[in-house]
mmCIF file of C-alpha atoms and ligand atoms in Angstrom:
data_model
loop_
_atom_site.group_PDB
_atom_site.id
_atom_site.type_symbol
_atom_site.label_atom_id
_atom_site.label_comp_id
_atom_site.label_asym_id
_atom_site.label_seq_id
_atom_site.Cartn_x
_atom_site.Cartn_y
_atom_site.Cartn_z
ATOM 1 C CA UNK A 1 0.000 0.000 0.000
ATOM 2 C CA UNK A 2 0.959 3.598 -0.586
ATOM 3 C CA UNK A 3 1.598 5.617 2.547
ATOM 4 C CA UNK A 4 0.032 9.079 2.431
ATOM 5 C CA UNK A 5 1.611 11.532 4.847
ATOM 6 C CA UNK A 6 -0.404 14.694 5.510
ATOM 7 C CA UNK A 7 1.841 17.478 6.767
ATOM 8 C CA UNK A 8 0.445 20.862 7.787
ATOM 9 C CA UNK A 9 3.102 23.541 7.602
ATOM 10 C CA UNK A 10 3.348 27.294 8.093
ATOM 11 C CA UNK A 11 5.813 30.020 7.264
ATOM 12 C CA UNK A 12 8.402 30.771 9.945
ATOM 13 C CA UNK A 13 12.192 31.030 10.118
ATOM 14 C CA UNK A 14 12.696 27.278 10.681
ATOM 15 C CA UNK A 15 10.211 26.075 8.064
ATOM 16 C CA UNK A 16 12.670 25.126 5.341
ATOM 17 C CA UNK A 17 14.938 23.368 7.831
ATOM 18 C CA UNK A 18 11.987 21.341 9.156
ATOM 19 C CA UNK A 19 10.829 20.399 5.661
ATOM 20 C CA UNK A 20 14.370 19.415 4.713
ATOM 21 C CA UNK A 21 14.648 17.001 7.648
ATOM 22 C CA UNK A 22 11.244 15.560 6.803
ATOM 23 C CA UNK A 23 12.019 15.122 3.100
ATOM 24 C CA UNK A 24 15.310 13.425 3.973
ATOM 25 C CA UNK A 25 13.328 10.858 5.939
ATOM 26 C CA UNK A 26 10.433 10.427 3.520
ATOM 27 C CA UNK A 27 12.743 10.030 0.520
ATOM 28 C CA UNK A 28 13.949 6.784 2.028
ATOM 29 C CA UNK A 29 10.466 5.313 2.304
ATOM 30 C CA UNK A 30 9.104 3.317 -0.633
ATOM 31 C CA UNK A 31 5.704 4.279 -2.009
ATOM 32 C CA UNK A 32 5.234 7.354 0.088
ATOM 33 C CA UNK A 33 3.101 10.226 -1.169
ATOM 34 C CA UNK A 34 3.617 13.462 0.700
ATOM 35 C CA UNK A 35 0.619 15.782 1.031
ATOM 36 C CA UNK A 36 2.013 19.082 2.177
ATOM 37 C CA UNK A 37 -0.654 21.588 3.215
ATOM 38 C CA UNK A 38 0.430 25.155 3.734
ATOM 39 C CA UNK A 39 -1.370 27.255 6.302
ATOM 40 C CA UNK A 40 -1.543 30.180 3.902
ATOM 41 C CA UNK A 41 -3.819 32.003 1.473
ATOM 42 C CA UNK A 42 -1.679 30.802 -1.436
ATOM 43 C CA UNK A 43 1.095 28.353 -2.167
ATOM 44 C CA UNK A 44 4.394 30.003 -1.259
ATOM 45 C CA UNK A 45 7.382 30.249 -3.576
ATOM 46 C CA UNK A 46 9.613 28.745 -0.933
ATOM 47 C CA UNK A 47 7.559 25.580 -0.492
ATOM 48 C CA UNK A 48 6.849 25.235 -4.238
ATOM 49 C CA UNK A 49 10.520 25.414 -5.092
ATOM 50 C CA UNK A 50 11.383 23.103 -2.234
ATOM 51 C CA UNK A 51 8.901 20.411 -3.263
ATOM 52 C CA UNK A 52 9.926 20.567 -6.903
ATOM 53 C CA UNK A 53 13.429 19.573 -5.841
ATOM 54 C CA UNK A 54 12.511 17.244 -2.985
ATOM 55 C CA UNK A 55 12.631 14.119 -5.118
ATOM 56 C CA UNK A 56 9.512 12.374 -3.917
ATOM 57 C CA UNK A 57 5.877 12.123 -5.011
ATOM 58 C CA UNK A 58 3.956 14.989 -3.499
ATOM 59 C CA UNK A 59 0.853 17.128 -3.589
ATOM 60 C CA UNK A 60 0.978 20.766 -2.600
ATOM 61 C CA UNK A 61 -2.185 22.203 -1.047
ATOM 62 C CA UNK A 62 -2.954 25.328 0.932
ATOM 63 C CA UNK A 63 -5.684 26.673 3.168
ATOM 64 C CA UNK A 64 -5.379 29.538 5.629
ATOM 65 C CA UNK A 65 -6.368 29.107 9.260
ATOM 66 C CA UNK A 66 -9.002 31.772 9.991
ATOM 67 C CA UNK A 67 -7.453 34.568 12.068
ATOM 68 C CA UNK A 68 -9.769 33.986 15.007
ATOM 69 C CA UNK A 69 -8.326 30.475 15.431
ATOM 70 C CA UNK A 70 -4.688 31.590 15.489
ATOM 71 C CA UNK A 71 -4.488 31.845 19.254
ATOM 72 C CA UNK A 72 -2.435 30.049 21.908
ATOM 73 C CA UNK A 73 -4.350 27.193 23.462
ATOM 74 C CA UNK A 74 -6.459 26.525 20.376
ATOM 75 C CA UNK A 75 -5.904 23.419 18.232
ATOM 76 C CA UNK A 76 -3.559 23.894 15.274
ATOM 77 C CA UNK A 77 -3.770 22.731 11.688
ATOM 78 C CA UNK A 78 -7.408 21.605 11.754
ATOM 79 C CA UNK A 79 -8.228 23.126 8.347
ATOM 80 C CA UNK A 80 -4.991 21.880 6.790
ATOM 81 C CA UNK A 81 -5.516 18.245 7.839
ATOM 82 C CA UNK A 82 -9.085 18.431 6.550
ATOM 83 C CA UNK A 83 -7.835 19.763 3.220
ATOM 84 C CA UNK A 84 -5.554 16.738 2.984
ATOM 85 C CA UNK A 85 -8.454 14.408 3.773
ATOM 86 C CA UNK A 86 -10.640 16.097 1.146
ATOM 87 C CA UNK A 87 -7.920 15.719 -1.485
ATOM 88 C CA UNK A 88 -7.536 12.001 -0.701
ATOM 89 C CA UNK A 89 -11.281 11.394 -0.906
ATOM 90 C CA UNK A 90 -11.563 13.346 -4.138
ATOM 91 C CA UNK A 91 -8.673 11.490 -5.728
ATOM 92 C CA UNK A 92 -10.149 8.098 -4.920
ATOM 93 C CA UNK A 93 -13.831 8.819 -5.447
ATOM 94 C CA UNK A 94 -14.199 7.062 -8.802
ATOM 95 C CA UNK A 95 -12.181 3.943 -8.261
ATOM 96 C CA UNK A 96 -12.341 1.081 -5.845
ATOM 97 C CA UNK A 97 -10.000 2.040 -3.038
ATOM 98 C CA UNK A 98 -6.383 1.335 -3.861
ATOM 99 C CA UNK A 99 -4.499 -0.028 -0.874
ATOM 100 C CA UNK A 100 -3.341 2.935 1.137
ATOM 101 C CA UNK A 101 -2.452 4.081 4.630
ATOM 102 C CA UNK A 102 -2.755 7.624 5.888
ATOM 103 C CA UNK A 103 -0.941 9.265 8.713
ATOM 104 C CA UNK A 104 -0.541 12.787 10.026
ATOM 105 C CA UNK A 105 3.087 13.879 9.981
ATOM 106 C CA UNK A 106 3.637 17.229 11.666
ATOM 107 C CA UNK A 107 6.652 19.024 10.257
ATOM 108 C CA UNK A 108 8.632 19.227 13.515
ATOM 109 C CA UNK A 109 8.483 15.596 14.704
ATOM 110 C CA UNK A 110 11.198 12.967 14.219
ATOM 111 C CA UNK A 111 10.303 9.757 12.392
ATOM 112 C CA UNK A 112 12.290 6.517 12.308
ATOM 113 C CA UNK A 113 12.225 4.497 9.094
ATOM 114 C CA UNK A 114 10.949 1.495 11.042
ATOM 115 C CA UNK A 115 7.766 3.406 11.787
ATOM 116 C CA UNK A 116 6.765 3.219 8.130
ATOM 117 C CA UNK A 117 7.253 -0.548 7.994
ATOM 118 C CA UNK A 118 4.983 -0.838 11.013
ATOM 119 C CA UNK A 119 2.203 1.396 9.729
ATOM 120 C CA UNK A 120 2.176 -0.106 6.251
ATOM 121 C CA UNK A 121 0.369 -3.195 7.529
ATOM 122 C CA UNK A 122 -2.492 -1.161 9.008
ATOM 123 C CA UNK A 123 -5.807 -2.855 8.282
ATOM 124 C CA UNK A 124 -8.116 -0.243 9.797
ATOM 125 C CA UNK A 125 -6.524 1.945 12.460
ATOM 126 C CA UNK A 126 -3.143 1.228 14.028
ATOM 127 C CA UNK A 127 -1.463 2.810 17.060
ATOM 128 C CA UNK A 128 1.994 2.955 18.654
ATOM 129 C CA UNK A 129 3.945 4.859 21.323
ATOM 130 C CA UNK A 130 5.099 8.465 20.860
ATOM 131 C CA UNK A 131 8.247 9.751 22.554
ATOM 132 C CA UNK A 132 8.734 13.098 24.303
ATOM 133 C CA UNK A 133 5.096 14.045 24.669
ATOM 134 C CA UNK A 134 2.436 14.758 27.260
ATOM 135 C CA UNK A 135 4.979 15.863 29.851
ATOM 136 C CA UNK A 136 6.570 12.407 29.897
ATOM 137 C CA UNK A 137 9.399 10.613 28.121
ATOM 138 C CA UNK A 138 6.694 8.854 26.161
ATOM 139 C CA UNK A 139 3.004 8.003 25.991
ATOM 140 C CA UNK A 140 1.809 4.630 24.821
ATOM 141 C CA UNK A 141 -1.255 2.458 24.394
ATOM 142 C CA UNK A 142 -1.415 -0.319 27.009
ATOM 143 C CA UNK A 143 -1.839 -3.686 25.332
ATOM 144 C CA UNK A 144 -3.173 -6.971 26.704
ATOM 145 C CA UNK A 145 -3.557 -10.063 24.552
ATOM 146 C CA UNK A 146 -3.006 -8.029 21.426
ATOM 147 C CA UNK A 147 -5.706 -5.452 22.280
ATOM 148 C CA UNK A 148 -5.489 -1.884 23.493
ATOM 149 C CA UNK A 149 -6.929 -1.785 27.011
ATOM 150 C CA UNK A 150 -5.834 1.649 28.184
ATOM 151 C CA UNK A 151 -3.242 4.388 27.964
ATOM 152 C CA UNK A 152 0.013 5.206 29.697
ATOM 153 C CA UNK A 153 -0.116 8.987 29.855
ATOM 154 C CA UNK A 154 0.450 11.811 32.295
ATOM 155 C CA UNK A 155 -1.754 14.352 30.573
ATOM 156 C CA UNK A 156 -5.534 14.429 30.341
ATOM 157 C CA UNK A 157 -5.918 10.742 31.026
ATOM 158 C CA UNK A 158 -9.665 11.173 30.460
ATOM 159 C CA UNK A 159 -9.111 11.411 26.706
ATOM 160 C CA UNK A 160 -10.979 8.548 24.961
ATOM 161 C CA UNK A 161 -7.870 8.033 22.800
ATOM 162 C CA UNK A 162 -4.969 9.401 24.855
ATOM 163 C CA UNK A 163 -2.684 9.596 21.871
ATOM 164 C CA UNK A 164 -0.801 12.291 19.966
ATOM 165 C CA UNK A 165 -1.398 12.963 16.265
ATOM 166 C CA UNK A 166 1.893 11.155 15.576
ATOM 167 C CA UNK A 167 0.684 7.954 17.240
ATOM 168 C CA UNK A 168 -1.732 6.447 14.736
ATOM 169 C CA UNK A 169 -2.373 5.572 11.087
ATOM 170 C CA UNK A 170 -5.620 4.913 9.228
ATOM 171 C CA UNK A 171 -6.246 2.798 6.143
ATOM 172 C CA UNK A 172 -7.459 4.628 3.062
ATOM 173 C CA UNK A 173 -10.447 2.269 3.022
ATOM 174 C CA UNK A 174 -11.558 3.586 6.434
ATOM 175 C CA UNK A 175 -11.142 7.195 5.282
ATOM 176 C CA UNK A 176 -13.265 6.538 2.199
ATOM 177 C CA UNK A 177 -15.976 4.591 3.982
ATOM 178 C CA UNK A 178 -16.345 7.346 6.595
ATOM 179 C CA UNK A 179 -16.657 10.296 4.206
ATOM 180 C CA UNK A 180 -17.814 12.681 6.919
ATOM 181 C CA UNK A 181 -14.993 12.051 9.373
ATOM 182 C CA UNK A 182 -13.039 15.304 9.756
ATOM 183 C CA UNK A 183 -11.172 17.318 12.353
ATOM 184 C CA UNK A 184 -13.476 19.632 14.235
ATOM 185 C CA UNK A 185 -12.921 22.992 15.796
ATOM 186 C CA UNK A 186 -16.293 23.375 17.439
ATOM 187 C CA UNK A 187 -16.225 21.665 20.791
ATOM 188 C CA UNK A 188 -12.653 20.472 20.364
ATOM 189 C CA UNK A 189 -10.723 21.233 23.541
ATOM 190 C CA UNK A 190 -6.914 21.292 23.655
ATOM 191 C CA UNK A 191 -5.554 17.814 23.098
ATOM 192 C CA UNK A 192 -8.909 16.410 21.999
ATOM 193 C CA UNK A 193 -8.487 16.668 18.215
ATOM 194 C CA UNK A 194 -7.071 13.152 17.965
ATOM 195 C CA UNK A 195 -9.873 11.650 20.086
ATOM 196 C CA UNK A 196 -12.603 13.618 18.341
ATOM 197 C CA UNK A 197 -11.352 12.359 14.983
ATOM 198 C CA UNK A 198 -10.696 8.748 15.982
ATOM 199 C CA UNK A 199 -14.128 8.479 17.658
ATOM 200 C CA UNK A 200 -15.684 9.020 14.246
ATOM 201 C CA UNK A 201 -13.908 6.106 12.581
ATOM 202 C CA UNK A 202 -13.061 3.446 15.156
ATOM 203 C CA UNK A 203 -13.285 2.119 18.712
ATOM 204 C CA UNK A 204 -10.541 1.451 21.251
ATOM 205 C CA UNK A 205 -11.245 -2.316 21.006
ATOM 206 C CA UNK A 206 -10.645 -2.254 17.267
ATOM 207 C CA UNK A 207 -7.202 -0.570 17.373
ATOM 208 C CA UNK A 208 -4.243 -2.529 15.996
ATOM 209 C CA UNK A 209 -1.152 -2.197 18.226
ATOM 210 C CA UNK A 210 2.125 -1.813 16.315
ATOM 211 C CA UNK A 211 5.775 -1.498 17.395
ATOM 212 C CA UNK A 212 5.955 -4.804 19.258
ATOM 213 C CA UNK A 213 2.683 -4.430 21.156
ATOM 214 C CA UNK A 214 3.392 -0.731 21.670
ATOM 215 C CA UNK A 215 6.656 -1.268 23.509
ATOM 216 C CA UNK A 216 8.950 0.565 21.061
ATOM 217 C CA UNK A 217 9.232 4.296 20.462
ATOM 218 C CA UNK A 218 9.623 4.906 16.715
ATOM 219 C CA UNK A 219 8.473 8.531 16.560
ATOM 220 C CA UNK A 220 9.288 11.519 18.732
ATOM 221 C CA UNK A 221 7.215 14.610 19.325
ATOM 222 C CA UNK A 222 10.218 16.885 19.068
ATOM 223 C CA UNK A 223 9.619 20.634 18.996
ATOM 224 C CA UNK A 224 12.049 23.053 17.474
ATOM 225 C CA UNK A 225 13.311 25.904 19.576
ATOM 226 C CA UNK A 226 12.257 29.364 18.462
ATOM 227 C CA UNK A 227 15.217 30.972 16.671
ATOM 228 C CA UNK A 228 16.926 34.045 17.998
ATOM 229 C CA UNK A 229 16.806 36.771 15.347
ATOM 230 C CA UNK A 230 17.715 39.579 17.706
ATOM 231 C CA UNK A 231 20.655 40.600 15.529
ATOM 232 C CA UNK A 232 18.878 40.798 12.205
ATOM 233 C CA UNK A 233 19.826 44.099 10.578
ATOM 234 C CA UNK A 234 17.295 46.869 10.093
ATOM 235 C CA UNK A 235 19.607 48.767 7.744
ATOM 236 C CA UNK A 236 22.711 47.544 5.904
ATOM 237 C CA UNK A 237 20.863 44.494 4.709
ATOM 238 C CA UNK A 238 22.773 41.772 2.894
ATOM 239 C CA UNK A 239 23.624 42.667 -0.677
ATOM 240 C CA UNK A 240 21.880 39.615 -2.153
ATOM 241 C CA UNK A 241 18.490 38.128 -1.340
ATOM 242 C CA UNK A 242 18.975 34.746 0.296
ATOM 243 C CA UNK A 243 16.272 32.166 0.886
ATOM 244 C CA UNK A 244 16.697 30.453 4.262
HETATM 245 C C1 UGA B 301 0.581 19.050 19.302
HETATM 246 C C2 UGA B 301 0.226 17.858 18.401
HETATM 247 O O1 UGA B 301 1.379 17.053 18.209
HETATM 248 C C3 UGA B 301 -0.275 18.398 17.058
HETATM 249 O O2 UGA B 301 -0.548 17.330 16.185
HETATM 250 C C4 UGA B 301 -1.497 19.246 17.290
HETATM 251 O O3 UGA B 301 -1.974 19.782 16.071
HETATM 252 C C5 UGA B 301 -1.124 20.386 18.218
HETATM 253 O O4 UGA B 301 -0.553 19.893 19.443
HETATM 254 C C6 UGA B 301 -2.328 21.248 18.554
HETATM 255 O O5 UGA B 301 -2.307 21.863 19.609
HETATM 256 O O6 UGA B 301 -3.253 21.322 17.750
HETATM 257 P P1 UGA B 301 2.549 20.910 18.781
HETATM 258 O O7 UGA B 301 3.977 20.506 18.654
HETATM 259 O O8 UGA B 301 2.129 21.680 19.978
HETATM 260 O O9 UGA B 301 1.681 19.623 18.606
HETATM 261 O O10 UGA B 301 2.045 21.713 17.467
HETATM 262 P P2 UGA B 301 2.874 22.227 16.222
HETATM 263 O O11 UGA B 301 3.903 21.242 15.824
HETATM 264 O O12 UGA B 301 3.283 23.635 16.468
HETATM 265 O O13 UGA B 301 1.740 22.248 15.088
HETATM 266 C C7 UGA B 301 1.232 21.042 14.530
HETATM 267 C C8 UGA B 301 1.331 21.108 12.985
HETATM 268 O O14 UGA B 301 0.548 22.186 12.520
HETATM 269 C C9 UGA B 301 2.751 21.326 12.474
HETATM 270 O O15 UGA B 301 2.960 20.543 11.328
HETATM 271 C C10 UGA B 301 2.781 22.815 12.132
HETATM 272 O O16 UGA B 301 3.644 23.146 11.069
HETATM 273 C C11 UGA B 301 1.320 23.080 11.753
HETATM 274 N N1 UGA B 301 0.870 24.455 12.068
HETATM 275 C C12 UGA B 301 1.092 25.001 13.288
HETATM 276 C C13 UGA B 301 0.209 25.192 11.107
HETATM 277 O O17 UGA B 301 -0.013 24.700 9.993
HETATM 278 N N2 UGA B 301 -0.213 26.460 11.411
HETATM 279 C C14 UGA B 301 0.016 27.028 12.629
HETATM 280 O O18 UGA B 301 -0.383 28.215 12.831
HETATM 281 C C15 UGA B 301 0.689 26.287 13.593
HETATM 282 MN MN1 MN B 302 4.892 19.767 16.903
#
């Protein structure tokens, strides 16, 4: 099956560095289609040029987050992930579903190559541990007899699916047979986007544990430090225009 990776991304000083790290990983994965969704009113030159040279199959989308939702404490990238879902559904509407697996790959996380081998065998919805998240070294689904029976987490343990966006994959078949499943803003509290989405397409009992019964960390919720640009010049700019 093809792996579809939906990556929301937005313009900031570290954007090209993040996308470079991601492309360097994805380029090593067979049959991966990268759906990059810019949080912007139009496709940017920087991302267009970058993707053209990235050397992997990709689709370049864009949708701006409404200004009222750009606030600390509110969920991020809701509209962008939905744009990726809409593109996938549109692309597959006329044919019987090709084998495919979808996952949500934020641009700042760190992905091992083994993760892709694990997710490729997803039948409906698969799950695995995520490192460096939720105020702990890791969060993970608790597995008994091959079934998810609970969650090891230190943050909002009341979440129906106590899992980060980086901790699950969904088969294309499930995406197509649940055409209304989307990420929601209304009623979505911080940290509930994953649960609110997964609730629409699966149950905890149905989840397929990967990564050796969810005992291996193959993805890390790394976050990039904000860059210090305190010494950027206001006058005496560089003599050539450099893309960073
Ligand atoms: C956590 C989760 O890991 C995210 O999946 C979740 O979307 C997010 O919380 C949330 O609060 O909604 P965190 O590291 O705090 O992640 O979020 P970011 O990595 O800053 O953003 C998630 C993705 O959205 C990234 O790919 C980022 O590039 C993108 N993003 C972020 C935008 O497209 N627009 C923004 O204004 C901010
Ligand atoms: Mn992040």
